[in-house]
Short mmCIF file of C-alpha atoms and ligand atoms in Angstrom, two decimals:
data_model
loop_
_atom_site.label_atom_id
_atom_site.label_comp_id
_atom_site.label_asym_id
_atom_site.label_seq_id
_atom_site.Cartn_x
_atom_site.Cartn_y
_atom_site.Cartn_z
CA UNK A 5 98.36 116.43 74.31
CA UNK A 6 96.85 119.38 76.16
CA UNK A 7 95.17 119.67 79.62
CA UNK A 8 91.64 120.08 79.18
CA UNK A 9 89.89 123.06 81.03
CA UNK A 10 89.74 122.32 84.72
CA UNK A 11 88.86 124.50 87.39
CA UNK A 12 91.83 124.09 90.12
CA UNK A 13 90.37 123.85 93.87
CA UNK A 14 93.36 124.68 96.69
CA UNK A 15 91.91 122.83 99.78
CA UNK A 16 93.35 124.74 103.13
CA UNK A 17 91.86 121.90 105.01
CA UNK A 18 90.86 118.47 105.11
CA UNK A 19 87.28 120.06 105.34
CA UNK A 20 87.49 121.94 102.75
CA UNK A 21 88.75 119.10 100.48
CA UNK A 22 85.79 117.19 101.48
CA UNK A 23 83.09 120.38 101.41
CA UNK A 24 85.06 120.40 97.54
CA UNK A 25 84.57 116.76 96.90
CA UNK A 26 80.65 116.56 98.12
CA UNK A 27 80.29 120.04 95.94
CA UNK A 28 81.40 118.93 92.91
CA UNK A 29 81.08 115.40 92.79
CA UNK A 30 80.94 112.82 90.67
CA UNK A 31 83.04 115.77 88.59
CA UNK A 32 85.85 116.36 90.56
CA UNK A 33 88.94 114.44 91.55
CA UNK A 34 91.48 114.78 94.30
CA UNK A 35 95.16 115.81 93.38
CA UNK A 36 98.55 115.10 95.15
CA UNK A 37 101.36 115.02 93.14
CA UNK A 38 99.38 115.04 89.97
CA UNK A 39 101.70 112.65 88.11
CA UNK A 40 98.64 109.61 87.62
CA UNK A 41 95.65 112.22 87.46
CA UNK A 42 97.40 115.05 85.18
CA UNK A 43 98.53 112.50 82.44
CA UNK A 44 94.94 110.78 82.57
CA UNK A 45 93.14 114.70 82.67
CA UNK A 46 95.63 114.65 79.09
CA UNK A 47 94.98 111.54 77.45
CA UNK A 48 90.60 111.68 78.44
CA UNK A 49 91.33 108.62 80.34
CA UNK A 50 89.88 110.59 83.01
CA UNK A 51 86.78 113.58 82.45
CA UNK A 52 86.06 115.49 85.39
CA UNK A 53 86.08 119.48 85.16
CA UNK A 54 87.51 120.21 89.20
CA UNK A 55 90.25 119.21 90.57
CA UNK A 56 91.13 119.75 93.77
CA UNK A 57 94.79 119.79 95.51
CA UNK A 58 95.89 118.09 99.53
CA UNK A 59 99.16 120.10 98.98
CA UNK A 60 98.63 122.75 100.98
CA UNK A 61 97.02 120.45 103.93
CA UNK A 62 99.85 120.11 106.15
CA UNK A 63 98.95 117.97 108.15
CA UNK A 64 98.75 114.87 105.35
CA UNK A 65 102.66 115.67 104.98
CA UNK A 66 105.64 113.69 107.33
CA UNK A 67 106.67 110.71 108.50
CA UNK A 68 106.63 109.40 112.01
CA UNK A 69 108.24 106.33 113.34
CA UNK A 70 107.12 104.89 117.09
CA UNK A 71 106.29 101.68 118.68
CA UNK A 72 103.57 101.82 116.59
CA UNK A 73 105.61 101.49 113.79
CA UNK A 74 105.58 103.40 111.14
CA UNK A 75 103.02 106.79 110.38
CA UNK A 76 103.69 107.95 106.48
CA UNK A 77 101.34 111.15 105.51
CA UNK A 78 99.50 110.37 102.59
CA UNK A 79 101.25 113.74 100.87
CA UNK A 80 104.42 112.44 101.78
CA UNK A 81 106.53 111.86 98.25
CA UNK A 82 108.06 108.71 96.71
CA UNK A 83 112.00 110.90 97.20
CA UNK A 84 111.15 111.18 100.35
CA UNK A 85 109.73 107.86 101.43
CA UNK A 86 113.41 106.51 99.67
CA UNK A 87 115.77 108.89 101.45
CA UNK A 88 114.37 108.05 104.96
CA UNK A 89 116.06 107.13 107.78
CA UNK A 90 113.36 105.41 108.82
CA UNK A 91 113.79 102.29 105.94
CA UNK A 92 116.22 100.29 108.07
CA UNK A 93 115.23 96.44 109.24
CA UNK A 94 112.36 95.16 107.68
CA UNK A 95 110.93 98.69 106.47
CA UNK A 96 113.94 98.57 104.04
CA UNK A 97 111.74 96.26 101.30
CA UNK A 98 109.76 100.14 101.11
CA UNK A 99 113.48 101.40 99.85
CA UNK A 100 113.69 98.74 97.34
CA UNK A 101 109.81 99.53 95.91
CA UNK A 102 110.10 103.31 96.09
CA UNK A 103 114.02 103.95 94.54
CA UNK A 104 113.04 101.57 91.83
CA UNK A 105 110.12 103.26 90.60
CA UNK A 106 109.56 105.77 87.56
CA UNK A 107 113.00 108.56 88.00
CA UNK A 108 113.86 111.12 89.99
CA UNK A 109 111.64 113.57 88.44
CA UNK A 110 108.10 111.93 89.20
CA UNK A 111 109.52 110.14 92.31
CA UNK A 112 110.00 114.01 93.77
CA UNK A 113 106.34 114.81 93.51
CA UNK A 114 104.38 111.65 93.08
CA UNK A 115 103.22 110.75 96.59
CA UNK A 116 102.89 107.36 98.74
CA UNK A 117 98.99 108.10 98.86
CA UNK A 118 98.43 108.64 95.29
CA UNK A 119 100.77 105.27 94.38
CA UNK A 120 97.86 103.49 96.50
CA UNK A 121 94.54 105.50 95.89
CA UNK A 122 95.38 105.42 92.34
CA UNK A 123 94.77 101.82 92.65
CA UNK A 124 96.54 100.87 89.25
CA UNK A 125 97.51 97.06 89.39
CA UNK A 126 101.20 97.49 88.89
CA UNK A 127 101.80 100.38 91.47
CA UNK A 128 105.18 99.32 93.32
CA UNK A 129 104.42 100.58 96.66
CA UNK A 130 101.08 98.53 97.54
CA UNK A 131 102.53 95.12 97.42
CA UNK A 132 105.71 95.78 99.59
CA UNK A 133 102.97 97.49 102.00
CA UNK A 134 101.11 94.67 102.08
CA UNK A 135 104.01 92.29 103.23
CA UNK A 136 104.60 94.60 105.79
CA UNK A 137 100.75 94.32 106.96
CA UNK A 138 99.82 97.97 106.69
CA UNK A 139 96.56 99.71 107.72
CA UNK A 140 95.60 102.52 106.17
CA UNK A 141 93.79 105.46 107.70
CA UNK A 142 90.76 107.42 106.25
CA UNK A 143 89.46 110.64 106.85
CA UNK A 144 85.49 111.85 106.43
CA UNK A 145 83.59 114.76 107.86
CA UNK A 146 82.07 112.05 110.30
CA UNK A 147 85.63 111.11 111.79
CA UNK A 148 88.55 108.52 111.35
CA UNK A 149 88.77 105.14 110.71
CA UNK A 150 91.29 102.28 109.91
CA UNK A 151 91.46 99.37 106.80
CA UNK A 152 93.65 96.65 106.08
CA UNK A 153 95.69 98.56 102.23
CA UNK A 154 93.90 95.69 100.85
CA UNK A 155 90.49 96.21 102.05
CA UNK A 156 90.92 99.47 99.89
CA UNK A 157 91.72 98.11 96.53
CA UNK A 158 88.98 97.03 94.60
CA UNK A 159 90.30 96.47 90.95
CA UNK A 160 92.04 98.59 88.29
CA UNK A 161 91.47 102.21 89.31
CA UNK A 162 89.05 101.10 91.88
CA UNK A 163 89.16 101.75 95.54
CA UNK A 164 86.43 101.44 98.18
CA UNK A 165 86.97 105.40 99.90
CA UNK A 166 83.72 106.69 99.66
CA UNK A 167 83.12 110.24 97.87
CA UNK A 168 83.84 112.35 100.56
CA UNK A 169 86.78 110.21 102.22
CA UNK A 170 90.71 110.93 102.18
CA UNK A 171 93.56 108.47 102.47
CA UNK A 172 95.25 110.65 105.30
CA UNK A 173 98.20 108.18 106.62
CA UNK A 174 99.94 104.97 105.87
CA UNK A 175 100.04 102.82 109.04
CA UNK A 176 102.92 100.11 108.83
CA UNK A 177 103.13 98.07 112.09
CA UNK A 178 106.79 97.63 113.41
CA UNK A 179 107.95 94.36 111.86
CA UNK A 180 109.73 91.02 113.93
CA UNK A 181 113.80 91.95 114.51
CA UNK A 182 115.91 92.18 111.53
CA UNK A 183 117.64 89.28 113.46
CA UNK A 184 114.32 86.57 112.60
CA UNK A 185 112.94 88.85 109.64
CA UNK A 186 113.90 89.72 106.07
CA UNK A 187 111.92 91.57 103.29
CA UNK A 188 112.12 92.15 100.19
CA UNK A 189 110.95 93.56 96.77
CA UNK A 190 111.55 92.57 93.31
CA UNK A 191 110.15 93.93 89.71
CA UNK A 192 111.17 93.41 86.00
CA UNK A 193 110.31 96.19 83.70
CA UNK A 194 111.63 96.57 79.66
CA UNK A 195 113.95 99.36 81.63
CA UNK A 196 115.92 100.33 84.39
CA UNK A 197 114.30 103.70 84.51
CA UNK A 198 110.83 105.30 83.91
CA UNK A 199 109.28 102.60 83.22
CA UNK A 200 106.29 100.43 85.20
CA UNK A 201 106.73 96.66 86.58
CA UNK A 202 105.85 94.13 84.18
CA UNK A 203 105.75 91.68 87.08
CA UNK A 204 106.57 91.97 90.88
CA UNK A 205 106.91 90.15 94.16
CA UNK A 206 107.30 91.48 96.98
CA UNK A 207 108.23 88.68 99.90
CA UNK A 208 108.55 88.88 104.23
CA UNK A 209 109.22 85.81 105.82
CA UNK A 210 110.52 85.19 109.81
CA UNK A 211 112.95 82.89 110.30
CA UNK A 212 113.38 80.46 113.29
CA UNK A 213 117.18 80.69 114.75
CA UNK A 214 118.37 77.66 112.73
CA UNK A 215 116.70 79.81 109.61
CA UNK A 216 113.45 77.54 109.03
CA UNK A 217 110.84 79.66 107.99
CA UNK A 218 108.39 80.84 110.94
CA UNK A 219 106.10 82.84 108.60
CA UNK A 220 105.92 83.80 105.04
CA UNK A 221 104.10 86.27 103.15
CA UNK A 222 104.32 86.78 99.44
CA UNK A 223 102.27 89.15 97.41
CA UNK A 224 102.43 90.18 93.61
CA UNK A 225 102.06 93.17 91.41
CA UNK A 226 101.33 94.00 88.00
CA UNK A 227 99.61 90.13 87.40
CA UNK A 228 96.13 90.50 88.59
CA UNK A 229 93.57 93.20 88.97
CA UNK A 230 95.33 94.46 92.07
CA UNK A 231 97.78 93.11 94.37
CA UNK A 232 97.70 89.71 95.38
CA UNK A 233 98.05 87.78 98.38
CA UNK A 234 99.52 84.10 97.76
CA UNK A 235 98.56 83.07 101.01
CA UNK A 236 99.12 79.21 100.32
CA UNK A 237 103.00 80.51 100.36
CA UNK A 238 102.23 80.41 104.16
CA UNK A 239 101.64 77.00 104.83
CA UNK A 240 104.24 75.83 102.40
CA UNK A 241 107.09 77.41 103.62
CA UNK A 242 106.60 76.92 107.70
CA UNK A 243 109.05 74.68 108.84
CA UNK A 244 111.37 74.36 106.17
CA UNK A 245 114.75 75.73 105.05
CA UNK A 246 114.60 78.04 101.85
CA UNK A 247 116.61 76.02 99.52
CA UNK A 248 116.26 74.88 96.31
CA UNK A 249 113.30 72.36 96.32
CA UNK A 250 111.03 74.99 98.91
CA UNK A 251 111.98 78.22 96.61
CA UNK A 252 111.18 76.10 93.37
CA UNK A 253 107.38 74.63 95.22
CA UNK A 254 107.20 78.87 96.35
CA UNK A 255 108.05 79.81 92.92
CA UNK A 256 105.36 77.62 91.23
CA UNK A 257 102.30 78.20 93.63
CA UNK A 258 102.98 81.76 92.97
CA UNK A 259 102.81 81.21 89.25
CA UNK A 260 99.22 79.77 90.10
CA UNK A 261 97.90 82.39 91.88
CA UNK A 262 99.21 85.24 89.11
CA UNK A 263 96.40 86.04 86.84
CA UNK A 264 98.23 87.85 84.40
CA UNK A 265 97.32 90.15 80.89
CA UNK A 266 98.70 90.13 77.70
CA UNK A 267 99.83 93.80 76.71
CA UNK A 268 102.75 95.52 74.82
CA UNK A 269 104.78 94.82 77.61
CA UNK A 270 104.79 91.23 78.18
CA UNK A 271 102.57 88.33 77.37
CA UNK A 272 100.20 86.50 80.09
CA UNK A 273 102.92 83.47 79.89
CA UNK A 274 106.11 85.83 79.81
CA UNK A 275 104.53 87.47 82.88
CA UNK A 276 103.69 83.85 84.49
CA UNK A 277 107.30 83.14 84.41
CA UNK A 278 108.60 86.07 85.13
CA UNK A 279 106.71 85.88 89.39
CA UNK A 280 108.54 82.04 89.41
CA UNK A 281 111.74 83.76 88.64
CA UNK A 282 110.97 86.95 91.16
CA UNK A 283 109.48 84.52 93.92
CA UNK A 284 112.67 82.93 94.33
CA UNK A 285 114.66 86.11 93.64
CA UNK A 286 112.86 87.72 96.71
CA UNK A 287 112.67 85.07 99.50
CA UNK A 288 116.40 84.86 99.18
CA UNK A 289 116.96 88.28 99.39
CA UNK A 290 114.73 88.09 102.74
CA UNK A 291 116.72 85.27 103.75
CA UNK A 292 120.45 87.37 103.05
CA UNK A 293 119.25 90.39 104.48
CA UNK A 294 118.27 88.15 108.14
CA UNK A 295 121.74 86.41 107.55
CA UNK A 296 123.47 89.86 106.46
CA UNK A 297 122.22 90.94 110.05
CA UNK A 298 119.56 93.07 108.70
CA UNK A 299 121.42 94.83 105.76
C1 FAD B 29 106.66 108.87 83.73
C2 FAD B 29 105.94 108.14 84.82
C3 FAD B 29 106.49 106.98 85.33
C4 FAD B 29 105.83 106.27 86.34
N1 FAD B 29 106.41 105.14 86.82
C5 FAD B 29 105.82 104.48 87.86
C6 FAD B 29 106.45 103.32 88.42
O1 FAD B 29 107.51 102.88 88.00
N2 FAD B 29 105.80 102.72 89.46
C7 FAD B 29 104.61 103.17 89.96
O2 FAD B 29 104.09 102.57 90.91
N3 FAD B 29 104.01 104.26 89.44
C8 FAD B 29 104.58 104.92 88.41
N4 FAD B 29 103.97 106.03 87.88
C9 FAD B 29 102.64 106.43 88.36
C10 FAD B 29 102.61 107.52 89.44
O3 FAD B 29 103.75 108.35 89.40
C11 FAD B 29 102.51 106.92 90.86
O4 FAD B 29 101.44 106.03 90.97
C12 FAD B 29 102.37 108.02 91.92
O5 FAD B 29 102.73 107.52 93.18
C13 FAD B 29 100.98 108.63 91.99
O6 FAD B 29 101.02 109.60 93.01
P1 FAD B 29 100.54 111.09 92.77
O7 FAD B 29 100.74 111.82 94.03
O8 FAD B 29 101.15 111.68 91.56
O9 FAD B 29 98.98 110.81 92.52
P2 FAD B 29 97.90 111.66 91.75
O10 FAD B 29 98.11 111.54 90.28
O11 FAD B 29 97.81 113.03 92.30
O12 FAD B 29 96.59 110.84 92.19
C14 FAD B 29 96.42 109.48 91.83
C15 FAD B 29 95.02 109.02 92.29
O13 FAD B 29 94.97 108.93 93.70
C16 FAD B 29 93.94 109.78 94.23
N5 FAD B 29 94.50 110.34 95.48
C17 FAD B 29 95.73 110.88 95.64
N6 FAD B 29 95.93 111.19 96.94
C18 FAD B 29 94.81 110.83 97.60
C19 FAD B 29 94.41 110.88 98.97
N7 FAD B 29 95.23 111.36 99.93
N8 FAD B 29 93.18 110.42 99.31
C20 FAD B 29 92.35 109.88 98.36
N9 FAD B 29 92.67 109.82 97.05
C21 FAD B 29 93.89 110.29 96.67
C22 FAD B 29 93.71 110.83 93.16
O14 FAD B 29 92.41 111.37 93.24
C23 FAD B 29 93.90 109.99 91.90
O15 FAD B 29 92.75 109.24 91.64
C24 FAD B 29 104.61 106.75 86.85
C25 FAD B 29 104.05 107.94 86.34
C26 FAD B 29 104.71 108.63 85.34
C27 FAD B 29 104.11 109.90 84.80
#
């Protein structure tokens, strides 16, 4: 497989990315680490004929933690999002998503902004974002603004950023104390490494002191067009005590809201089971890490 021929654009600016963008468009097509859009450019998935790079916009790069929370640049990369010292409390479900995805090698240049403008259903990163409540910010020539992640996912490969916009930062709010709050990620794939999630759940739930659940959020990848929100898990969950009978009722309600494929990886049913088995796998991980003291 060969790259096709492309003309390379090296945006000094978040202007001139967007001055690039309303140029060329609808034949052009932003880059950051290049590890979605280079192998697509190969195999004709995608056919645009200018490409243009963020890396040398500074300014997309970093992270930043404050009472805010949590600010991650959009250029930031998956190694780096891993190896923070920021992951610690309830941020830690972002170390589970990001060192379990791909290897080393793509995790050291793929970045946390292409993982969620790339919008591909079984991305690892958007449903332990969305637990977490994150916002995302946008950039256009007529200023900033500020969407819920899953305001921007549309469906497979689609997004709602408009043809001039940039995902500039990852917002993630600060979540409850790792005393009353525990999250938590969990994917299957055919292999430990280099290869994408068959089926994933990603799970945050706050715990009263005597460990009934306060509030529960579960969300899956890889079984629907894009992430998805079981937000019945909610309402089933508040009050009681995650054992047995309230993981299995989680596990199935989860298996109802999954709207899984059939592909080489996994059938639609293999997949079904698969979120019952992950549900439960992830809410008592929350639960361990809020017992653990946070660990
Ligand atoms: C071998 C291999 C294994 C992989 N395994 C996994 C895996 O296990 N889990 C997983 O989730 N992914 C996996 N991937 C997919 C990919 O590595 C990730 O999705 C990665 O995070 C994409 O980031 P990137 O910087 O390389 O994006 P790019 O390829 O540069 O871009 C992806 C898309 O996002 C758009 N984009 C990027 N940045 C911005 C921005 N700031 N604003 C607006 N649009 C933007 C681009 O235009 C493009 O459409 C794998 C890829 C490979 C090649």
């Amino acid at each position: 497989m060969y790259l096709p021929d492309v003309e390379l654009h090296e945006a000094a600016s978040l202007d001139d990315a967007s001055a690039l963008l309303s140029r060329y468009a609808p034949d052009a097509r932003l880059l950051a680490g290049g590890t979605d859009v280079l192998v697509d450019l190969k195999t004709g998935r995608l056919n645009v004929h200018h490409v243009i790079t963020l890396g040398g916009i500074n300014q997309l790069r970093g992270m930043m933690s404050s009472n805010d929370g949590l600010r991650i640049g959009a250029m930031t990369t998956i190694g780096e999002l891993e190896h923070s010292s920021f992951l610690k409390g309830g941020y830690v479900i972002l170390h589970d998503a990001s060192s379990r995805m791909a290897a080393l090698q793509v995790r050291n240049v793929a970045t946390v902004g292409g993982n969620i403008a790339g919008a591909v259903p079984c991305a690892d990163l958007p449903p332990a974002l969305m637990v977490l409540k994150t916002r995302l910010e946008i950039w256009s020539p007529g200023g900033k603004r500020t969407m819920p992640l899953e305001e921007l996912l549309l469906g497979p490969r689609e997004t709602s950023l408009q043809s001039d916009e940039i995902l500039t930062a990852i917002l993630v709010p600060p979540p409850p104390p790792p005393e009353c709050f525990g999250a938590a990620y969990e994917r299957f794939a055919l292999r430990e490494g280099n290869a994408i999630a068959v089926a994933s759940v990603a799970a945050g739930v706050e715990f009263e002191s005597d460990m009934t659940v306060r509030e529960a959020r579960l969300v899956l990848g890889a079984v629907a067009p894009m992430p998805r929100l079981v937000e019945s898990v909610d309402k089933l969950l508040a009050g009681r005590r995650l054992d047995e009978s309230a993981l299995s009722a989680a596990a199935n309600v989860a298996m109802e809201a999954a709207e899984p494929i059939s592909d080489i990886r996994g059938s639609a049913q293999y997949r079904r089971e698969l979120v019952g088995i992950l549900t439960k796998r992830a809410l008592l991980k929350a639960a361990r890490r809020v017992e653990g003291g946070g660990a």
